[in-house]
JSON list of C-alpha atoms in Angstrom, two decimals:
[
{"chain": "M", "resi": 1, "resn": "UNK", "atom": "CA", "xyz": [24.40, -4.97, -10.44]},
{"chain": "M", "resi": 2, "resn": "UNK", "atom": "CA", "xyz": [24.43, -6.38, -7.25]},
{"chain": "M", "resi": 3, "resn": "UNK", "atom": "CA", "xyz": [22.52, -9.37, -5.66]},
{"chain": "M", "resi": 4, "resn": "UNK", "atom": "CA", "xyz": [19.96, -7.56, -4.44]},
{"chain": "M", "resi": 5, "resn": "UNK", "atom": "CA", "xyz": [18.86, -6.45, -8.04]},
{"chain": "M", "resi": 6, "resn": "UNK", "atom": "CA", "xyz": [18.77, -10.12, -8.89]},
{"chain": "M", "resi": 7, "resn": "UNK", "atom": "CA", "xyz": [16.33, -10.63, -6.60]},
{"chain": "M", "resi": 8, "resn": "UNK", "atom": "CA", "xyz": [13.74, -8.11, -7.24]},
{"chain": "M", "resi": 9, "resn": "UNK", "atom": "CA", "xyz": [10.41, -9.52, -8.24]},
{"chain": "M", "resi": 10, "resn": "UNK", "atom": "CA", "xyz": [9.64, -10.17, -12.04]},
{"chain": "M", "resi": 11, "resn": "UNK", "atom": "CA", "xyz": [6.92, -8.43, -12.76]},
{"chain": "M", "resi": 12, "resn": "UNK", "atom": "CA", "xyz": [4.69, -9.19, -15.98]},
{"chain": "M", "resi": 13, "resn": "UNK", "atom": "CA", "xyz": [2.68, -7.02, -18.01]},
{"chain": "M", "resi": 14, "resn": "UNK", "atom": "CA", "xyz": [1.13, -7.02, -21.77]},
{"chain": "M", "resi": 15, "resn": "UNK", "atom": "CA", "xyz": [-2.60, -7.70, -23.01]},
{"chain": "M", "resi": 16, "resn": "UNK", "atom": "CA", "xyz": [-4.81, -10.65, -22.27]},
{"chain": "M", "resi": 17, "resn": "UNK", "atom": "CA", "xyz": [-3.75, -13.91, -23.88]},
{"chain": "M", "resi": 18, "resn": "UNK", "atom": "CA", "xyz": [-0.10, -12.83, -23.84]},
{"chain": "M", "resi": 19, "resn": "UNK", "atom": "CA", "xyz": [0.80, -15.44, -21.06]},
{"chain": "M", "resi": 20, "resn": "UNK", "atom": "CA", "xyz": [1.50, -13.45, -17.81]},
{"chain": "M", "resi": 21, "resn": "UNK", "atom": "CA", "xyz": [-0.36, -16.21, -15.95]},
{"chain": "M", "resi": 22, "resn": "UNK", "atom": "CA", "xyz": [0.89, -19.27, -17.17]},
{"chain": "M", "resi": 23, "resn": "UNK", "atom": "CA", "xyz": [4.60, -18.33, -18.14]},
{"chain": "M", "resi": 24, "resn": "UNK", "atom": "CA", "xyz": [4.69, -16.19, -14.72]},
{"chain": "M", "resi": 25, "resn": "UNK", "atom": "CA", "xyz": [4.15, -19.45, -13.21]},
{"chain": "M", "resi": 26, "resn": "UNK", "atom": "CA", "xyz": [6.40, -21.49, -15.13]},
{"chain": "M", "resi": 27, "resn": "UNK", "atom": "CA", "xyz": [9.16, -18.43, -14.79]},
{"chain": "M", "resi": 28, "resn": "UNK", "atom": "CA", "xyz": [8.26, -18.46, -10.56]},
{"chain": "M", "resi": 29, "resn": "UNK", "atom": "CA", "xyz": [9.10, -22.46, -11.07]},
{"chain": "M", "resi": 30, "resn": "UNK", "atom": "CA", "xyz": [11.72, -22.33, -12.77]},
{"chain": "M", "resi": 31, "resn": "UNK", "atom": "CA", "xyz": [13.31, -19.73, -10.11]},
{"chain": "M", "resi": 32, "resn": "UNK", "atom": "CA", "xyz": [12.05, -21.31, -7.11]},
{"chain": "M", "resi": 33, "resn": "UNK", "atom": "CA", "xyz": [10.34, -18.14, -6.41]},
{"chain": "M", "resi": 34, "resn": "UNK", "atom": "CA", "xyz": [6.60, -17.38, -5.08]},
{"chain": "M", "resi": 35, "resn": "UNK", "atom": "CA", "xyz": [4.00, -16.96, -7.67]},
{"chain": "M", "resi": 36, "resn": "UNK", "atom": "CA", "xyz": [1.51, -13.59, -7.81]},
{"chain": "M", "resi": 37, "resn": "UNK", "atom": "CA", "xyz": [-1.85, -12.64, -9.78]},
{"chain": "M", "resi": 38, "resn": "UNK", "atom": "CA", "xyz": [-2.78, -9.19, -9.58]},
{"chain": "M", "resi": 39, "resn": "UNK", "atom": "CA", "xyz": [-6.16, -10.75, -10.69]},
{"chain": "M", "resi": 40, "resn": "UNK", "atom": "CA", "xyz": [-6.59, -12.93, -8.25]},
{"chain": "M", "resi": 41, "resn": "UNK", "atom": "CA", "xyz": [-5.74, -10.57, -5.07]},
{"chain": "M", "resi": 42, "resn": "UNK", "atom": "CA", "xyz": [-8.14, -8.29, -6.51]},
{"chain": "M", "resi": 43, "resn": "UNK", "atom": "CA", "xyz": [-10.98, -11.06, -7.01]},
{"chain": "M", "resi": 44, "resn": "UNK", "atom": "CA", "xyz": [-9.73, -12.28, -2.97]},
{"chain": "M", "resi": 45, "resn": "UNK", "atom": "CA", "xyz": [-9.66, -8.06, -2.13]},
{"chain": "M", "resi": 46, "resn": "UNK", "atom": "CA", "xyz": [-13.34, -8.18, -3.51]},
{"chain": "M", "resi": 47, "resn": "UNK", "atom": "CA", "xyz": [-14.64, -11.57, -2.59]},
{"chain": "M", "resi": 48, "resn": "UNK", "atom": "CA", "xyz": [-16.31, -11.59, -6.72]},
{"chain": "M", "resi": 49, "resn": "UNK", "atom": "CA", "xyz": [-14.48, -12.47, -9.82]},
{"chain": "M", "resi": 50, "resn": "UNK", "atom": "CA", "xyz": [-12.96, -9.54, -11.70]},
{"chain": "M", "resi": 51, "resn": "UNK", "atom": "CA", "xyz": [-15.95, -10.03, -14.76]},
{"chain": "M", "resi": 52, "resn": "UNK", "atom": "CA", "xyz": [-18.56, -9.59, -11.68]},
{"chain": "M", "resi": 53, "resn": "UNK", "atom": "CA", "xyz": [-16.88, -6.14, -10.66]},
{"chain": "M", "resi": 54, "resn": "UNK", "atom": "CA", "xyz": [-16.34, -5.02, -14.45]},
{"chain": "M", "resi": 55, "resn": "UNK", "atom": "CA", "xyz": [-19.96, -5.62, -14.54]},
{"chain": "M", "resi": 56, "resn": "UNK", "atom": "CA", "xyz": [-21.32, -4.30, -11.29]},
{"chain": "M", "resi": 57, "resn": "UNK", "atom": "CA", "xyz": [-18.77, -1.55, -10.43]},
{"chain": "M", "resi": 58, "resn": "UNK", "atom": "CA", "xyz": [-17.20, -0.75, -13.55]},
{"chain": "M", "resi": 59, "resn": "UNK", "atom": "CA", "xyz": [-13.77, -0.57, -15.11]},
{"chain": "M", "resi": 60, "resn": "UNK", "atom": "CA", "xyz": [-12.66, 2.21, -12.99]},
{"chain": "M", "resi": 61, "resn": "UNK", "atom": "CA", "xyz": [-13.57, 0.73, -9.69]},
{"chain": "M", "resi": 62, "resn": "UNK", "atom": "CA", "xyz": [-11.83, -2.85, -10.79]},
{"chain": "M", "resi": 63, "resn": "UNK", "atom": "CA", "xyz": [-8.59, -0.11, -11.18]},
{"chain": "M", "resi": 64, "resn": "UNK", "atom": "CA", "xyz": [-8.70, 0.99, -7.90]},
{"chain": "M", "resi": 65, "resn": "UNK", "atom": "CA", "xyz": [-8.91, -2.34, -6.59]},
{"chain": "M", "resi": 66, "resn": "UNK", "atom": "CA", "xyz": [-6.05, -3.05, -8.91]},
{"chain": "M", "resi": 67, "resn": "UNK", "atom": "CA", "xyz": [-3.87, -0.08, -7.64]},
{"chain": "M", "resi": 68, "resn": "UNK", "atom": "CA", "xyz": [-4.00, -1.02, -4.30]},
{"chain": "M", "resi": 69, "resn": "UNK", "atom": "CA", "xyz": [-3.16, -4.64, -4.89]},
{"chain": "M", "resi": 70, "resn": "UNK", "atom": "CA", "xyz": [0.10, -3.69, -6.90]},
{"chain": "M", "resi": 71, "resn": "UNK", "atom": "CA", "xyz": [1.21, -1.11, -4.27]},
{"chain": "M", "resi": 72, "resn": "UNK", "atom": "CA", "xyz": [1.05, -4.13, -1.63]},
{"chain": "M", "resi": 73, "resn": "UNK", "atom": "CA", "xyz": [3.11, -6.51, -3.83]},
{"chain": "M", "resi": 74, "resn": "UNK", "atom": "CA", "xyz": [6.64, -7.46, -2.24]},
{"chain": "M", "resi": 75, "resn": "UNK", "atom": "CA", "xyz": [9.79, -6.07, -3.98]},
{"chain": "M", "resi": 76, "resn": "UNK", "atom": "CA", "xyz": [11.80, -9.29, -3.85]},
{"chain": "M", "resi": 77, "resn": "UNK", "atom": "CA", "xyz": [11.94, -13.20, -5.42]},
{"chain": "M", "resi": 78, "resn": "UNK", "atom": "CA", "xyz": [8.46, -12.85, -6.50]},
{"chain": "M", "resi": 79, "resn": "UNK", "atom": "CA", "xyz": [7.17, -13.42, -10.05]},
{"chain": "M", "resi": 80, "resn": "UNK", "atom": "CA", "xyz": [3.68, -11.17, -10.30]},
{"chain": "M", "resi": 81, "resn": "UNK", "atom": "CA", "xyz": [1.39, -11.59, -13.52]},
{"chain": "M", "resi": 82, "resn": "UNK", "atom": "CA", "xyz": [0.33, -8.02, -13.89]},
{"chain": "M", "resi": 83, "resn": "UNK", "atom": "CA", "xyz": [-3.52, -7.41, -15.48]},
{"chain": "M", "resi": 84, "resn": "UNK", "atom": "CA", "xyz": [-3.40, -6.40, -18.60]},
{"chain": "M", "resi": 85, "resn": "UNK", "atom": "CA", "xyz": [-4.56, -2.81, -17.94]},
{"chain": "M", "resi": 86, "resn": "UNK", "atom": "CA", "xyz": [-2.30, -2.37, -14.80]},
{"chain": "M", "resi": 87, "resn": "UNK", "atom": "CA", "xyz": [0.67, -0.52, -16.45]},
{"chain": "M", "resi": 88, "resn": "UNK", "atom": "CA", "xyz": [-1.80, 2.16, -18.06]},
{"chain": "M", "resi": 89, "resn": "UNK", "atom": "CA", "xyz": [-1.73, 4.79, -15.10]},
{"chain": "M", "resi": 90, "resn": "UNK", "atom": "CA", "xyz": [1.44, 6.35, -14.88]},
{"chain": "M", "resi": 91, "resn": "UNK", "atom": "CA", "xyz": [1.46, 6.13, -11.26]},
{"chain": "M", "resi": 92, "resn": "UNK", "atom": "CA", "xyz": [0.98, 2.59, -11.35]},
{"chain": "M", "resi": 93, "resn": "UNK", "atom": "CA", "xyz": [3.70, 1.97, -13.48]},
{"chain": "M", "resi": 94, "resn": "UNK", "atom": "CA", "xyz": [5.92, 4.24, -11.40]},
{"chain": "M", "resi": 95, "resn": "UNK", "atom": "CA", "xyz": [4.87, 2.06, -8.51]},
{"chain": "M", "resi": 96, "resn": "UNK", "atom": "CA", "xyz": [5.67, -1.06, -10.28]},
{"chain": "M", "resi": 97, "resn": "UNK", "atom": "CA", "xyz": [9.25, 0.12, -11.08]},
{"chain": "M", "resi": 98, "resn": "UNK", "atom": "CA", "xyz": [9.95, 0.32, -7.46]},
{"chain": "M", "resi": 99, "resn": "UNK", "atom": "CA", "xyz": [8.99, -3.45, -7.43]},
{"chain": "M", "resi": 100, "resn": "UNK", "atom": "CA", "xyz": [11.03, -5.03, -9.67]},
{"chain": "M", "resi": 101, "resn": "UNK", "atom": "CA", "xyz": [11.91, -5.62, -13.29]},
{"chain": "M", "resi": 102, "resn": "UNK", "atom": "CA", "xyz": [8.67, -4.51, -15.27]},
{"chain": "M", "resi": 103, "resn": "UNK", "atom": "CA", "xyz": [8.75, -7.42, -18.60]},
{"chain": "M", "resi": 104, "resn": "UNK", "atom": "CA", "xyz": [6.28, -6.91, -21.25]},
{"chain": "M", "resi": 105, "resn": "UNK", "atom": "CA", "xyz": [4.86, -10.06, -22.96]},
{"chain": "M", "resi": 106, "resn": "UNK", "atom": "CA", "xyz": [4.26, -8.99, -26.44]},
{"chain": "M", "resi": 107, "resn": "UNK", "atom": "CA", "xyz": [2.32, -11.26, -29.01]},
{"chain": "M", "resi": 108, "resn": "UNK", "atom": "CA", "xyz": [0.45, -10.11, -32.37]},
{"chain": "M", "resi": 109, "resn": "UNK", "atom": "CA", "xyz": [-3.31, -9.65, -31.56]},
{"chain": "M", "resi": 110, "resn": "UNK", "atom": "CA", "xyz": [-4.27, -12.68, -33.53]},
{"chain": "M", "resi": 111, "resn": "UNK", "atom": "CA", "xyz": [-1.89, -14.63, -31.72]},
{"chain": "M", "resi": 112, "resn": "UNK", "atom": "CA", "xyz": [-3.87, -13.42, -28.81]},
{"chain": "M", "resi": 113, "resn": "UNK", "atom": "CA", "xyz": [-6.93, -14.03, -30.01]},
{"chain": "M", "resi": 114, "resn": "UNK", "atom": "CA", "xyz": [-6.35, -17.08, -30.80]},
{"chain": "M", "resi": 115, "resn": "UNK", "atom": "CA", "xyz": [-5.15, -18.16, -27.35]},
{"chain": "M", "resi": 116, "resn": "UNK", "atom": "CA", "xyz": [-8.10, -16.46, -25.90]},
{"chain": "M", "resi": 117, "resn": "UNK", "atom": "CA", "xyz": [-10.87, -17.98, -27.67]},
{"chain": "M", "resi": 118, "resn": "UNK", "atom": "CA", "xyz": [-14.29, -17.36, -27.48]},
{"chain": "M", "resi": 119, "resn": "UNK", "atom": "CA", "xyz": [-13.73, -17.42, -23.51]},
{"chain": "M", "resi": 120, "resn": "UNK", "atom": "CA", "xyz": [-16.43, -15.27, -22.06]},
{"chain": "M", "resi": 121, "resn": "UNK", "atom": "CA", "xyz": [-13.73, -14.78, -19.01]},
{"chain": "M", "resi": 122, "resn": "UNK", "atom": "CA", "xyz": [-12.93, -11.42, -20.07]},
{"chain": "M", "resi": 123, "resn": "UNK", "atom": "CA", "xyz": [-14.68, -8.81, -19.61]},
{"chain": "M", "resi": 124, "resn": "UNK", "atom": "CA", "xyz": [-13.44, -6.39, -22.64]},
{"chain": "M", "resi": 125, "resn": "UNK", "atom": "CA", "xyz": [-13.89, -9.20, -25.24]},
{"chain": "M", "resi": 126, "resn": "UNK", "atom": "CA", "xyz": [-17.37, -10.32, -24.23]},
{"chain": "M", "resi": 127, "resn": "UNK", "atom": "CA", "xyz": [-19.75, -11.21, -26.86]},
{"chain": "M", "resi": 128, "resn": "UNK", "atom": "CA", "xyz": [-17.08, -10.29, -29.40]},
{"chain": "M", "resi": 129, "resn": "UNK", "atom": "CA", "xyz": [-16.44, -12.90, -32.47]},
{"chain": "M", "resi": 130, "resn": "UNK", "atom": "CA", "xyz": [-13.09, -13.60, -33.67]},
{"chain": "M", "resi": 131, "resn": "UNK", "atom": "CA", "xyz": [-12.85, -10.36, -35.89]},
{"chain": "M", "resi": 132, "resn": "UNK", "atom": "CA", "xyz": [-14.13, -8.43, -33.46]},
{"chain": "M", "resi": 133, "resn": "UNK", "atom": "CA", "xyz": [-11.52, -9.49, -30.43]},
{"chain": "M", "resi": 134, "resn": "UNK", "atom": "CA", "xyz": [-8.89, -9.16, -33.12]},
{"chain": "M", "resi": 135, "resn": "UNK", "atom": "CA", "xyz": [-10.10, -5.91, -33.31]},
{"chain": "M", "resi": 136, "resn": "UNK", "atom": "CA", "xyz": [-10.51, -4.61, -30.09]},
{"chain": "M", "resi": 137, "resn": "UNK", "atom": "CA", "xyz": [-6.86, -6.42, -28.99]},
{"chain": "M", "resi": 138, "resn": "UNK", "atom": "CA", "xyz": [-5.34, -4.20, -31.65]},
{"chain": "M", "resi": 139, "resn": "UNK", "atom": "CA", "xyz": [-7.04, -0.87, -30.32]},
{"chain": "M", "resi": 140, "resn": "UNK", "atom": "CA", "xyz": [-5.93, -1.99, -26.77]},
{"chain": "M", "resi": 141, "resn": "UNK", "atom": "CA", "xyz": [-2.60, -2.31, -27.87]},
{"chain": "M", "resi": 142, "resn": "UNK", "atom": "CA", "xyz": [-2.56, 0.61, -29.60]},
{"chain": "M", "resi": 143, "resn": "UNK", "atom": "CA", "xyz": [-3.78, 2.59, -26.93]},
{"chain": "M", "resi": 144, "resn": "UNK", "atom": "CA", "xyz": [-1.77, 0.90, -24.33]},
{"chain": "M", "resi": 145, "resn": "UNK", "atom": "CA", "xyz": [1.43, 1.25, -26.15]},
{"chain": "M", "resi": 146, "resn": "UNK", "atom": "CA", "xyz": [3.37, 3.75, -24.41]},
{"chain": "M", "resi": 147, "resn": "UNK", "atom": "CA", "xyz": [2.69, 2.01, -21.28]},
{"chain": "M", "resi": 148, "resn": "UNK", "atom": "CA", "xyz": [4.08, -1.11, -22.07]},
{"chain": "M", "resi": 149, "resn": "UNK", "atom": "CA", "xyz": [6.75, 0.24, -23.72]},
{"chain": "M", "resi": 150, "resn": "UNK", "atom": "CA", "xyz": [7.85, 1.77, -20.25]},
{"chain": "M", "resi": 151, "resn": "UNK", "atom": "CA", "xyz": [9.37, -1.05, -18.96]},
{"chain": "M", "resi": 152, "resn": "UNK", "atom": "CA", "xyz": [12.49, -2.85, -18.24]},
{"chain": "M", "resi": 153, "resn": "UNK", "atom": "CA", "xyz": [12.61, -5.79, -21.08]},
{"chain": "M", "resi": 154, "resn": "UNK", "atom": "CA", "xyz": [9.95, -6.84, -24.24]},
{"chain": "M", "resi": 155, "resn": "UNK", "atom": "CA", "xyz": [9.59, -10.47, -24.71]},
{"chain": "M", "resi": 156, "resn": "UNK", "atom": "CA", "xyz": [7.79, -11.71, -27.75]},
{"chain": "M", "resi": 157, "resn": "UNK", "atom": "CA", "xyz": [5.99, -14.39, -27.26]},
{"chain": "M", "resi": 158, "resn": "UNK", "atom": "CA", "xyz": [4.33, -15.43, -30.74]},
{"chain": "M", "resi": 159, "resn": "UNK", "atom": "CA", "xyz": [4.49, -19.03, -32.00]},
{"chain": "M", "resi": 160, "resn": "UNK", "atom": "CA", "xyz": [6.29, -19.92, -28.16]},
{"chain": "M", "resi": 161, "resn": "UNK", "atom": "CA", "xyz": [5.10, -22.52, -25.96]},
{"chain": "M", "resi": 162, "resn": "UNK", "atom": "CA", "xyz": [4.25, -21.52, -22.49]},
{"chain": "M", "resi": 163, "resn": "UNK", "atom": "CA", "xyz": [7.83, -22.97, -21.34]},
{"chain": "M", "resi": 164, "resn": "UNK", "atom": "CA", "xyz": [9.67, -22.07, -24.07]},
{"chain": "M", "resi": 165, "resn": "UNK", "atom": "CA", "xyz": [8.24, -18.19, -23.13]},
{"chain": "M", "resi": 166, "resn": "UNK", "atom": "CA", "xyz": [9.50, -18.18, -19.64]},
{"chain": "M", "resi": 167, "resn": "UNK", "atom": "CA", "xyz": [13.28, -19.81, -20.47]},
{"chain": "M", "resi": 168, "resn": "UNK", "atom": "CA", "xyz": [12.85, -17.08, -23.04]},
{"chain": "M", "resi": 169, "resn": "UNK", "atom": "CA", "xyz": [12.03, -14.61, -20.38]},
{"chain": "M", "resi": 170, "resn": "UNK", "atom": "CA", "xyz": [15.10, -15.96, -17.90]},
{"chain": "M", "resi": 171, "resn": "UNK", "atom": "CA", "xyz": [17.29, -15.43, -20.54]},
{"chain": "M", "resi": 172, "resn": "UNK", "atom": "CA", "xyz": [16.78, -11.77, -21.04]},
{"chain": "M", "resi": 173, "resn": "UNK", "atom": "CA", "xyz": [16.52, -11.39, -17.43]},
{"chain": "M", "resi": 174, "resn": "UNK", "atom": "CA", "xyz": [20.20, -13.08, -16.83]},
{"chain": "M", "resi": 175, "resn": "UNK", "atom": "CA", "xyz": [21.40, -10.61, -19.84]},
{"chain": "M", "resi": 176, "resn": "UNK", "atom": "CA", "xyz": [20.20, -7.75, -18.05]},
{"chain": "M", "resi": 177, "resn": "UNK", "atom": "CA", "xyz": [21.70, -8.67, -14.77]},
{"chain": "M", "resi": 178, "resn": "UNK", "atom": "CA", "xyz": [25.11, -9.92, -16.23]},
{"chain": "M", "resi": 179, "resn": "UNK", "atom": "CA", "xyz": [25.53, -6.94, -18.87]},
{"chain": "M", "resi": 180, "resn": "UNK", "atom": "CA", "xyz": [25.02, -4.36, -15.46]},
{"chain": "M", "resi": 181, "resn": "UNK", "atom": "CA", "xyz": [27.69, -6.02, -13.32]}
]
């Protein structure tokens, strides 16, 4: 694998709480590459928070917001924090594979829960207790699990610090680039 396929963006995906956000950033650090949210060019697309267009809009217009932010992501030494939902449409994720190297965060939904708390920030857990997030995280993955499982490398993340995630992710990156030379 040449340099040019070490220097495709890192792009990651997996359900909220996994740590796209904060090991993406830690990963982009430890790179020297450019950070990405999905999230947040969709929220800067919209000029409201993503909650605000869940709420106004709808799911399906926050998805179409979403789609057109990942087809204007850059292809090289860029690490992008996918939303959670992004790799769901097929087209999205075939999209994404033109990007870069598509990593899914995996973590048990209580570990998710957990990190998550009773954090009113997203939209699909609102109002939920603890039960009921646990819940509704293990539906999501459920129903999401094809999609994730359409992707370059898995990284679990359970019981990892947010560092210890991203040398974790480097690692299997640096595999995958030295066992396709």
């Amino acid at each position: 694998m040449g340099s040019s396929e070490r220097d495709r963006c890192v792009l990651l995906c997996g359900l909220m709480g996994s740590g796209k956000s904060r090991v993406g950033r830690a990963l982009a650090s430890r790179l020297g590459w450019p950070f990405l949210d999905t999230d947040e060019r969709v929220e800067s697309a919209a000029g409201v928070k993503v909650a605000e267009i869940f709420a106004r809009d709808g799911e399906s217009a926050f998805r179409r917001l979403e789609s057109a932010a990942l087809a204007d992501l850059p292809t090289h030494r860029h690490v992008v924090a996918l939303g959670g939902g992004a790799v769901v449409s097929a087209e999205n994720r075939r999209v994404l594979h033109e990007k870069g190297h598509l990593v899914w965060l995996d973590a048990d939904p209580e570990t998710l829960a957990e990190r998550i708390g009773d954090s009113q920030k997203r939209p699909l857990l609102a109002g939920l207790d603890r039960a009921a997030r646990v819940a509704k995280l293990r539906q999501l993955r459920a129903e999401r699990l094809s999609a994730y499982s359409d992707r370059t490398l898995q990284v679990k993340t359970d019981g990892l610090s947010v560092e210890q995630s991203a040398a974790k992710v480097h690692a299997a990156l640096q595999g995958l680039l030295a066992g396709e030379r």
